[in-house]
Short mmCIF file of C-alpha atoms in Angstrom, two decimals:
data_model
loop_
_atom_site.label_atom_id
_atom_site.label_comp_id
_atom_site.label_asym_id
_atom_site.label_seq_id
_atom_site.Cartn_x
_atom_site.Cartn_y
_atom_site.Cartn_z
CA MET A 621 81.10 64.91 -9.22
CA LEU A 622 83.19 62.89 -6.75
CA ASP A 623 86.43 64.35 -8.09
CA TYR A 624 84.95 67.84 -7.80
CA LEU A 625 84.04 67.27 -4.13
CA LEU A 626 87.49 65.91 -3.34
CA ASP A 627 89.10 68.90 -4.98
CA LEU A 628 86.69 71.29 -3.26
CA PHE A 629 87.63 70.10 0.23
CA GLY A 630 91.23 69.35 -0.62
CA SER A 631 90.83 65.70 0.32
CA GLN A 632 92.28 62.55 -1.24
CA GLN A 633 89.44 60.19 -0.34
CA PHE A 634 85.69 60.48 0.00
CA VAL A 635 85.34 58.40 3.16
CA ASN A 636 87.71 56.76 5.61
CA VAL A 637 85.61 54.32 7.62
CA ASP A 638 88.34 53.62 10.16
CA ALA A 639 88.87 57.34 10.82
CA VAL A 640 85.14 57.96 11.11
CA VAL A 641 84.71 55.16 13.65
CA LYS A 642 87.64 56.46 15.72
CA MET A 643 86.20 59.97 15.60
CA ILE A 644 82.80 58.77 16.81
CA LEU A 645 84.35 56.77 19.65
CA ARG A 646 86.58 59.66 20.72
CA PHE A 647 83.69 62.12 20.62
CA SER A 648 81.51 59.69 22.59
CA VAL A 649 84.05 59.61 25.41
CA ASP A 650 84.37 63.40 25.27
CA LEU A 651 80.60 63.92 25.26
CA ILE A 652 80.05 61.53 28.18
CA ALA A 653 82.67 63.29 30.31
CA THR A 654 81.33 66.72 29.37
CA THR A 655 77.73 65.70 30.08
CA LEU A 656 78.71 64.41 33.52
CA VAL A 657 80.39 67.72 34.32
CA ILE A 658 77.66 69.97 32.93
CA ARG A 659 74.41 68.04 33.45
CA GLY A 660 75.52 66.02 36.46
CA ILE A 661 77.34 68.76 38.38
CA TYR A 662 76.86 72.28 36.97
CA VAL A 663 73.12 72.08 36.30
CA ARG A 664 72.58 70.35 39.63
CA MET A 665 74.34 73.18 41.49
CA TYR A 666 73.33 76.24 39.44
CA GLN A 667 70.24 75.16 37.48
CA TRP A 668 69.89 75.18 33.69
CA ASN A 669 70.94 78.51 32.16
CA GLU A 670 72.47 79.96 28.99
CA GLN A 671 75.95 78.86 30.06
CA VAL A 672 74.99 75.22 29.42
CA PHE A 673 74.62 75.93 25.71
CA THR A 674 77.95 77.76 25.73
CA TYR A 675 79.77 74.89 27.44
CA PHE A 676 78.50 72.19 25.07
CA ALA A 677 79.12 74.40 22.03
CA PHE A 678 82.66 75.29 23.08
CA ASN A 679 83.44 71.68 23.91
CA THR A 680 82.18 70.40 20.57
CA ILE A 681 83.92 73.08 18.51
CA THR A 682 87.19 72.68 20.41
CA PHE A 683 87.10 68.90 20.08
CA PHE A 684 86.63 68.80 16.32
CA LEU A 685 88.99 71.71 15.75
CA CYS A 686 91.77 69.94 17.67
CA LEU A 687 90.94 66.67 15.96
CA ILE A 688 91.40 68.26 12.55
CA LEU A 689 94.53 70.14 13.59
CA ARG A 690 96.09 66.80 14.59
CA THR A 691 96.06 65.64 10.97
CA VAL A 692 96.48 68.94 9.13
CA PRO A 693 99.82 70.80 9.27
CA VAL A 694 98.92 74.22 10.70
CA ASP A 695 101.15 76.95 12.04
CA LEU A 696 101.07 76.97 15.86
CA GLY A 697 100.43 80.70 16.01
CA PHE A 698 97.41 80.32 13.74
CA ALA A 699 95.99 77.53 15.91
CA LEU A 700 96.41 79.53 19.11
CA GLY A 701 94.90 82.56 17.41
CA LEU A 702 91.69 80.64 16.74
CA PHE A 703 91.16 80.02 20.45
CA ALA A 704 91.98 83.65 21.22
CA VAL A 705 89.27 84.76 18.78
CA PHE A 706 86.73 82.58 20.60
CA GLY A 707 87.57 84.28 23.87
CA ILE A 708 87.42 87.78 22.41
CA LEU A 709 84.06 87.21 20.71
CA ARG A 710 82.44 85.75 23.83
CA TYR A 711 83.85 87.84 26.66
CA ARG A 712 84.50 91.35 25.38
CA THR A 713 80.99 92.56 26.18
CA LEU A 714 79.50 90.57 29.06
CA PRO A 715 81.15 89.76 32.39
CA ILE A 716 81.33 86.14 33.52
CA ARG A 717 81.63 84.66 36.98
CA ILE A 718 84.91 83.01 37.92
CA LYS A 719 83.07 79.73 38.55
CA ASP A 720 81.44 79.82 35.10
CA LEU A 721 84.79 80.62 33.50
CA THR A 722 86.34 77.67 35.34
CA TYR A 723 83.70 75.33 33.95
CA LEU A 724 84.48 76.68 30.49
CA PHE A 725 88.15 75.78 30.93
CA VAL A 726 87.13 72.33 32.17
CA VAL A 727 85.01 71.51 29.10
CA ILE A 728 87.65 72.93 26.75
CA GLY A 729 90.31 70.89 28.52
CA ILE A 730 88.25 67.72 28.21
CA ALA A 731 87.78 68.37 24.48
CA ILE A 732 91.50 68.94 23.87
CA LEU A 733 92.43 65.89 25.94
CA ASN A 734 90.19 63.53 24.01
CA ALA A 735 91.00 65.05 20.62
CA VAL A 736 94.79 65.21 20.67
CA ALA A 737 95.65 62.02 22.59
CA ASN A 738 97.74 59.75 20.35
CA ASP A 739 99.19 56.25 20.46
CA GLY A 740 101.61 57.36 23.18
CA VAL A 741 98.69 57.43 25.64
CA SER A 742 96.81 54.27 26.51
CA VAL A 743 93.03 54.00 26.52
CA VAL A 744 93.04 53.35 30.27
CA GLU A 745 95.01 56.57 30.84
CA ILE A 746 92.56 58.58 28.76
CA LEU A 747 89.54 57.16 30.59
CA LEU A 748 91.29 57.60 33.95
CA ILE A 749 92.13 61.25 33.24
CA ASN A 750 88.53 61.93 32.19
CA GLY A 751 87.34 60.27 35.38
CA VAL A 752 89.73 62.30 37.53
CA ILE A 753 88.55 65.57 35.96
CA VAL A 754 84.88 64.69 36.49
CA GLY A 755 85.55 63.39 40.01
CA MET A 756 87.60 66.41 41.08
CA THR A 757 84.95 68.79 39.74
CA PHE A 758 82.24 66.95 41.66
CA TRP A 759 84.29 66.85 44.86
CA LEU A 760 85.22 70.53 44.70
CA GLU A 761 81.60 71.53 44.14
CA THR A 762 79.97 69.33 46.77
CA CYS A 763 82.58 69.09 49.51
CA THR A 764 83.96 72.61 49.57
CA THR A 765 80.78 74.64 49.00
CA ARG A 766 80.10 74.97 52.72
CA MET A 767 83.52 76.54 53.24
CA GLN A 768 83.03 79.16 50.53
CA THR A 769 81.25 82.48 50.35
CA GLN A 770 79.37 83.83 47.37
CA SER A 771 78.26 87.29 46.35
CA ALA A 772 75.21 88.82 44.74
CA THR A 773 74.60 92.30 43.39
CA ILE A 774 71.35 93.74 44.75
CA ASN A 775 69.40 96.91 44.01
CA TYR A 776 68.60 98.00 47.55
CA ASP A 777 65.65 100.29 48.29
CA ASN A 778 66.45 101.36 51.87
CA PRO A 779 69.61 103.50 51.72
CA ASP A 780 69.04 104.72 55.27
CA LEU A 781 70.54 101.47 56.52
CA LEU A 782 73.72 102.19 54.55
CA LEU A 783 74.70 104.89 57.02
CA PRO A 784 77.72 104.26 59.27
CA GLY A 785 76.85 102.35 62.43
CA LYS A 786 73.92 100.48 60.87
CA GLU A 787 75.87 97.61 59.36
CA GLN A 788 74.25 94.97 61.54
CA GLU A 789 70.76 96.31 60.85
CA LEU A 790 71.52 96.23 57.13
CA ILE A 791 72.78 92.65 57.30
CA HIS A 792 69.75 91.60 59.34
CA ASP A 793 67.37 93.26 56.84
CA LEU A 794 69.05 91.59 53.86
CA THR A 795 69.08 88.21 55.59
CA LYS A 796 65.39 88.51 56.43
CA ARG A 797 64.35 89.64 52.95
CA THR A 798 66.53 87.30 50.87
CA GLY A 799 66.75 84.22 53.08
CA LEU A 800 70.54 84.25 52.63
CA LYS A 801 73.07 84.24 55.43
CA VAL A 802 74.64 87.61 54.63
CA ILE A 803 77.95 88.23 56.38
CA ARG A 804 79.23 91.41 54.71
CA VAL A 805 77.97 94.18 52.44
CA GLU A 806 79.82 96.42 50.01
CA VAL A 807 78.23 99.56 48.55
CA LEU A 808 78.86 99.78 44.81
CA SER A 809 76.89 102.91 43.89
CA VAL A 810 74.12 105.18 45.19
CA ASP A 811 71.33 106.66 43.07
CA LEU A 812 70.10 109.77 44.92
CA ILE A 813 67.40 110.46 42.35
CA ARG A 814 65.70 107.08 42.73
CA ASP A 815 66.74 106.76 46.37
CA THR A 816 68.27 103.33 45.76
CA ALA A 817 71.71 101.78 45.92
CA ARG A 818 73.56 98.91 44.25
CA ILE A 819 75.23 96.76 46.86
CA ASN A 820 77.29 93.61 46.79
CA ALA A 821 76.10 91.16 49.43
CA ILE A 822 78.62 88.51 50.49
CA TYR A 823 76.88 85.49 51.96
CA CYS A 824 77.34 81.87 52.92
CA PRO A 825 75.48 79.49 50.55
CA VAL A 826 73.20 78.29 53.35
CA GLN A 827 69.51 79.07 53.56
CA VAL A 828 68.42 80.79 56.77
CA ASP A 829 65.50 79.40 58.74
CA GLN A 830 63.03 82.29 59.00
CA SER A 831 60.29 80.42 60.80
CA ASN A 832 61.15 82.20 64.03
CA GLY A 833 61.76 85.61 62.48
#
């Protein structure tokens, strides 16, 4: 039975305790860094959503795939093709925000870093690089948010305010109804049958005090 299993998986030994321990330790470092980025930063800023599952899944798959590719001779084109397939399967149908895509690259980068590092890189360097990635992500999210603008697509039910010369009235109406500090509006499409419009509202990520409005 043991010989059959070894032949089935093309392996020469049933268990390598040293390799298993190293794998667990490497994955622990990877998982800690990824959890800090996703649970400690992403979820804190954008709440828990379906992207969290995607990030952890991609990180885990990428980590173990790279870990295996380190020890198995594989053609480089084949290895790169695997990652291309992941991207095609996930992003051919649904759009994704630039910020969400950036987080995806971060978790994939963390996985590759912790999986492919060899004896040419010290443990301190690996831990330091993980710390820098987590720290930079936190700093960029918390310290630069006030200087950024965001956008939201809205189905708007008062197309009369989309007429030329009523830009300020439109911005005031959106600010009052959404509580967002809208600074600019772009009309994406108009539905004359339903008397509605799809607009892109560009706003500062600061809640507006409506107590006086």
